[in-house]
Amino acid sequence: DAKTTQPNSMESNEEEPVHLPCNHSTISGTDYIHWYRQLPSQGPEYVIHGLTSNVNNRMASLAIAEDRKSSTLILHRATLRDAAVYYCILRENTGTASKLTFGTGTRLQVTL
Amino acid sequence: KAGVTQTPRYLIKTRGQQVTLSCSPISGHRSVSWYQQTPGQGLQFLFEYFSETQRNKGNFPGRFSGRQFSNSRSEMNVSTLELGDSALYLCASSLGGIGNQPQHFGDGTRLSIL
């Protein structure tokens, strides 16, 4: 699986937008960009995924660079409940490739 | 809709014993994957089952094995336990395992080896 690079940690104030960056310079044309997050004492939670176009859902937005070598997860208004480790993962879209290769992720701290 | 259920939540074993962990996927999901999470190595893929067949395997010794039943429920077994097997074991399910389908995780079984 192609590798991703994320900052180890980020901080945000509550109610502010948060932009979590991810670099994936070796991404291939068939790789989807997935984001998961893991809250304390819980299993990872799917957040969002995309291929080429920007994506929005109820949890977040995903902005993908035109060359696809980087992407940004956007939390529009951070809350204390968003404090978690966020993982950016590339997944091959080749039939049966279903494993997730987790990196170290970005630990997001949200303060009042 | 019920999520992924893992049992038990906590388990304490001693070196040399064996252990079986259970995972019930979301209804309708046919792919079940297992992961090990430790502070040192992070989240690592163990194996994936689809329609009762192991379809993908990570880089773990043969002491780690699994199986999937016809109702998609899965079990994971670790034999001859070692201290280094202490970890959070996570199960995830998805519809069919195609690369762009999200995986849904349970909250894991925390295994401690004494």
Tab-separated table of C-alpha atoms in Angstrom:
chain	number	residue	atom	x	y	z
A	1	ASP	CA	0.000	0.000	0.000
A	2	ALA	CA	1.159	3.511	-0.750
A	3	LYS	CA	2.322	5.500	2.254
A	4	THR	CA	0.772	8.589	3.829
A	5	THR	CA	2.391	11.275	5.976
A	6	GLN	CA	0.499	13.186	8.655
A	7	PRO	CA	1.544	15.550	11.446
A	8	ASN	CA	1.807	13.804	14.802
A	9	SER	CA	-0.497	16.216	16.593
A	10	MET	CA	-2.659	19.300	16.137
A	11	GLU	CA	-4.635	21.538	18.438
A	12	SER	CA	-7.848	23.400	17.868
A	13	ASN	CA	-10.248	25.563	19.815
A	14	GLU	CA	-13.813	24.404	20.174
A	15	GLU	CA	-16.234	25.785	17.562
A	16	GLU	CA	-13.335	26.568	15.192
A	17	PRO	CA	-12.733	24.790	11.849
A	18	VAL	CA	-9.935	22.226	11.747
A	19	HIS	CA	-7.892	21.315	8.687
A	20	LEU	CA	-6.027	18.002	9.004
A	21	PRO	CA	-3.454	17.532	6.228
A	22	CYS	CA	-2.224	14.319	4.646
A	23	ASN	CA	0.523	13.844	2.072
A	24	HIS	CA	0.457	10.849	-0.246
A	25	SER	CA	2.905	11.604	-3.046
A	26	THR	CA	3.091	7.961	-4.255
A	27	ILE	CA	-0.662	7.544	-4.667
A	28	SER	CA	-1.706	5.507	-7.683
A	29	GLY	CA	-4.602	6.201	-9.991
A	30	THR	CA	-6.779	3.501	-8.435
A	31	ASP	CA	-6.208	4.423	-4.769
A	32	TYR	CA	-9.070	5.813	-2.752
A	33	ILE	CA	-8.272	8.212	0.097
A	34	HIS	CA	-9.961	7.137	3.308
A	35	TRP	CA	-10.108	8.825	6.699
A	36	TYR	CA	-10.839	7.095	9.961
A	37	ARG	CA	-10.682	8.369	13.514
A	38	GLN	CA	-10.257	6.631	16.821
A	39	LEU	CA	-11.694	8.096	19.977
A	40	PRO	CA	-10.265	7.015	23.328
A	41	SER	CA	-11.246	3.473	24.327
A	42	GLN	CA	-13.078	2.843	21.066
A	43	GLY	CA	-12.401	1.139	17.759
A	44	PRO	CA	-11.657	3.240	14.674
A	45	GLU	CA	-14.618	4.982	13.078
A	46	TYR	CA	-15.023	5.621	9.351
A	47	VAL	CA	-15.179	9.340	8.573
A	48	ILE	CA	-15.097	9.881	4.824
A	49	HIS	CA	-13.446	8.762	1.579
A	50	GLY	CA	-12.908	10.045	-1.937
A	51	LEU	CA	-11.110	9.430	-5.201
A	52	THR	CA	-10.654	12.677	-7.132
A	53	SER	CA	-13.414	15.123	-6.283
A	54	ASN	CA	-14.024	16.866	-2.999
A	55	VAL	CA	-16.542	15.062	-0.784
A	56	ASN	CA	-18.899	16.177	1.963
A	57	ASN	CA	-20.865	14.195	4.517
A	58	ARG	CA	-22.471	14.873	7.867
A	59	MET	CA	-19.198	14.417	9.721
A	60	ALA	CA	-16.646	16.237	7.603
A	61	SER	CA	-15.409	17.386	4.213
A	62	LEU	CA	-12.529	15.968	2.217
A	63	ALA	CA	-10.568	18.262	-0.060
A	64	ILE	CA	-8.330	16.464	-2.578
A	65	ALA	CA	-5.546	18.270	-4.417
A	66	GLU	CA	-5.759	18.342	-8.185
A	67	ASP	CA	-2.647	16.134	-8.525
A	68	ARG	CA	-4.000	13.870	-5.715
A	69	LYS	CA	-0.656	13.966	-3.915
A	70	SER	CA	-2.251	15.482	-0.828
A	71	SER	CA	-5.628	15.841	0.837
A	72	THR	CA	-7.180	17.667	3.769
A	73	LEU	CA	-9.870	16.526	6.157
A	74	ILE	CA	-11.987	19.465	7.266
A	75	LEU	CA	-14.027	19.490	10.454
A	76	HIS	CA	-16.184	22.568	10.102
A	77	ARG	CA	-16.761	23.234	13.808
A	78	ALA	CA	-14.630	21.224	16.180
A	79	THR	CA	-16.218	20.000	19.385
A	80	LEU	CA	-14.665	18.309	22.394
A	81	ARG	CA	-16.073	15.043	21.049
A	82	ASP	CA	-13.858	15.382	17.976
A	83	ALA	CA	-10.712	14.871	20.056
A	84	ALA	CA	-9.275	11.680	18.579
A	85	VAL	CA	-6.489	10.203	16.462
A	86	TYR	CA	-7.235	10.757	12.770
A	87	TYR	CA	-5.842	8.324	10.218
A	88	CYS	CA	-5.429	9.018	6.502
A	89	ILE	CA	-5.293	5.738	4.559
A	90	LEU	CA	-4.935	4.833	0.891
A	91	ARG	CA	-6.964	1.859	-0.252
A	92	GLU	CA	-6.599	0.098	-3.569
A	93	ASN	CA	-9.820	-0.210	-5.485
A	94	THR	CA	-8.868	-3.558	-6.949
A	95	GLY	CA	-11.633	-6.003	-6.231
A	96	THR	CA	-10.729	-7.762	-3.050
A	97	ALA	CA	-8.149	-5.470	-1.461
A	98	SER	CA	-9.878	-4.878	1.817
A	99	LYS	CA	-7.169	-4.425	4.426
A	100	LEU	CA	-6.459	-1.052	5.949
A	101	THR	CA	-2.830	-0.055	6.494
A	102	PHE	CA	-2.803	2.407	9.381
A	103	GLY	CA	0.003	4.884	9.932
A	104	THR	CA	0.561	6.762	13.180
A	105	GLY	CA	-2.152	9.323	12.484
A	106	THR	CA	-2.685	12.838	13.831
A	107	ARG	CA	-3.761	13.271	17.436
A	108	LEU	CA	-6.232	16.157	17.533
A	109	GLN	CA	-6.694	18.033	20.792
A	110	VAL	CA	-9.704	20.301	21.134
A	111	THR	CA	-9.783	22.888	23.888
A	112	LEU	CA	-12.466	25.210	25.212
B	1	LYS	CA	-28.892	-1.020	13.169
B	2	ALA	CA	-26.608	-2.974	15.488
B	3	GLY	CA	-22.908	-2.387	15.105
B	4	VAL	CA	-20.016	-4.825	15.195
B	5	THR	CA	-20.026	-6.779	18.448
B	6	GLN	CA	-16.900	-8.270	19.961
B	7	THR	CA	-16.808	-10.596	22.938
B	8	PRO	CA	-15.424	-10.674	25.493
B	9	ARG	CA	-14.397	-7.046	26.080
B	10	TYR	CA	-11.595	-7.956	28.453
B	11	LEU	CA	-9.593	-11.129	28.907
B	12	ILE	CA	-6.646	-12.125	31.098
B	13	LYS	CA	-4.572	-15.161	30.214
B	14	THR	CA	-1.179	-16.563	31.128
B	15	ARG	CA	1.736	-17.447	28.871
B	16	GLY	CA	1.314	-20.697	26.988
B	17	GLN	CA	-2.476	-20.699	27.073
B	18	GLN	CA	-4.666	-20.270	24.050
B	19	VAL	CA	-7.565	-17.866	23.524
B	20	THR	CA	-10.555	-17.489	21.206
B	21	LEU	CA	-12.107	-14.106	20.453
B	22	SER	CA	-15.483	-13.646	18.810
B	23	CYS	CA	-16.848	-11.077	16.367
B	24	SER	CA	-20.403	-10.590	15.127
B	25	PRO	CA	-20.465	-8.330	12.044
B	26	ILE	CA	-23.157	-5.896	11.025
B	27	SER	CA	-26.115	-7.750	9.516
B	28	GLY	CA	-25.586	-8.243	5.778
B	29	HIS	CA	-21.836	-7.713	5.924
B	30	ARG	CA	-19.863	-10.622	4.486
B	31	SER	CA	-16.292	-9.437	5.008
B	32	VAL	CA	-14.691	-9.577	8.447
B	33	SER	CA	-11.174	-8.341	9.169
B	34	TRP	CA	-9.090	-8.568	12.321
B	35	TYR	CA	-6.495	-6.093	13.567
B	36	GLN	CA	-4.082	-5.967	16.485
B	37	GLN	CA	-3.389	-2.640	18.207
B	38	THR	CA	-0.416	-2.127	20.529
B	39	PRO	CA	1.255	1.075	21.766
B	40	GLY	CA	4.494	0.133	20.018
B	41	GLN	CA	3.273	-1.122	16.645
B	42	GLY	CA	-0.027	0.711	16.280
B	43	LEU	CA	-2.833	-0.893	14.299
B	44	GLN	CA	-1.749	-3.919	12.257
B	45	PHE	CA	-3.818	-6.070	9.925
B	46	LEU	CA	-4.089	-9.744	10.904
B	47	PHE	CA	-6.397	-11.333	8.339
B	48	GLU	CA	-9.662	-10.995	6.456
B	49	TYR	CA	-12.422	-13.501	5.807
B	50	PHE	CA	-15.061	-13.366	3.135
B	51	SER	CA	-17.717	-16.043	2.642
B	52	GLU	CA	-15.951	-18.389	5.066
B	53	THR	CA	-12.616	-18.155	3.202
B	54	GLN	CA	-9.482	-16.373	4.284
B	55	ARG	CA	-8.873	-13.849	1.535
B	56	ASN	CA	-6.053	-11.756	2.929
B	57	LYS	CA	-3.393	-12.286	5.574
B	58	GLY	CA	-1.030	-9.989	7.410
B	59	ASN	CA	2.473	-10.677	8.637
B	60	PHE	CA	1.766	-12.594	11.836
B	61	PRO	CA	2.972	-16.026	12.956
B	62	GLY	CA	0.883	-19.155	12.487
B	63	ARG	CA	-0.151	-19.035	16.152
B	64	PHE	CA	-2.735	-16.509	15.011
B	65	SER	CA	-5.605	-18.073	13.111
B	66	GLY	CA	-9.219	-17.393	12.405
B	67	ARG	CA	-12.337	-18.681	10.809
B	68	GLN	CA	-15.676	-17.445	9.589
B	69	PHE	CA	-19.010	-19.200	9.842
B	70	SER	CA	-21.850	-19.329	7.340
B	71	ASN	CA	-23.658	-16.519	9.182
B	72	SER	CA	-20.516	-14.338	8.723
B	73	ARG	CA	-19.648	-14.412	12.418
B	74	SER	CA	-15.918	-14.821	12.918
B	75	GLU	CA	-13.580	-16.122	15.565
B	76	MET	CA	-9.915	-15.495	16.055
B	77	ASN	CA	-7.645	-17.893	17.929
B	78	VAL	CA	-4.195	-17.337	19.369
B	79	SER	CA	-2.306	-20.376	20.618
B	80	THR	CA	0.724	-20.591	22.908
B	81	LEU	CA	0.245	-17.047	24.157
B	82	GLU	CA	3.292	-14.826	24.649
B	83	LEU	CA	3.644	-11.659	26.697
B	84	GLY	CA	3.892	-9.678	23.448
B	85	ASP	CA	0.398	-10.781	22.452
B	86	SER	CA	-1.042	-8.366	25.001
B	87	ALA	CA	-3.011	-5.974	22.836
B	88	LEU	CA	-6.384	-4.646	21.777
B	89	TYR	CA	-7.832	-6.938	19.111
B	90	LEU	CA	-10.251	-5.228	16.768
B	91	CYS	CA	-12.720	-6.700	14.344
B	92	ALA	CA	-14.143	-4.810	11.386
B	93	SER	CA	-16.863	-5.717	8.922
B	94	SER	CA	-17.804	-4.432	5.502
B	95	LEU	CA	-20.292	-5.334	2.812
B	96	GLY	CA	-18.048	-7.120	0.381
B	97	GLY	CA	-14.500	-5.998	0.858
B	98	ILE	CA	-14.118	-3.922	-2.280
B	99	GLY	CA	-11.444	-1.299	-1.769
B	100	ASN	CA	-13.679	1.713	-1.533
B	101	GLN	CA	-16.166	0.287	0.949
B	102	PRO	CA	-15.862	1.538	4.526
B	103	GLN	CA	-14.989	-0.857	7.308
B	104	HIS	CA	-16.983	-0.686	10.538
B	105	PHE	CA	-15.097	-1.534	13.700
B	106	GLY	CA	-16.129	-2.980	17.018
B	107	ASP	CA	-14.700	-1.635	20.263
B	108	GLY	CA	-12.313	-4.551	20.566
B	109	THR	CA	-11.229	-7.205	23.022
B	110	ARG	CA	-8.440	-6.155	25.346
B	111	LEU	CA	-6.214	-9.176	25.955
B	112	SER	CA	-3.691	-9.122	28.785
B	113	ILE	CA	-1.070	-11.842	29.154
B	114	LEU	CA	0.454	-12.414	32.586
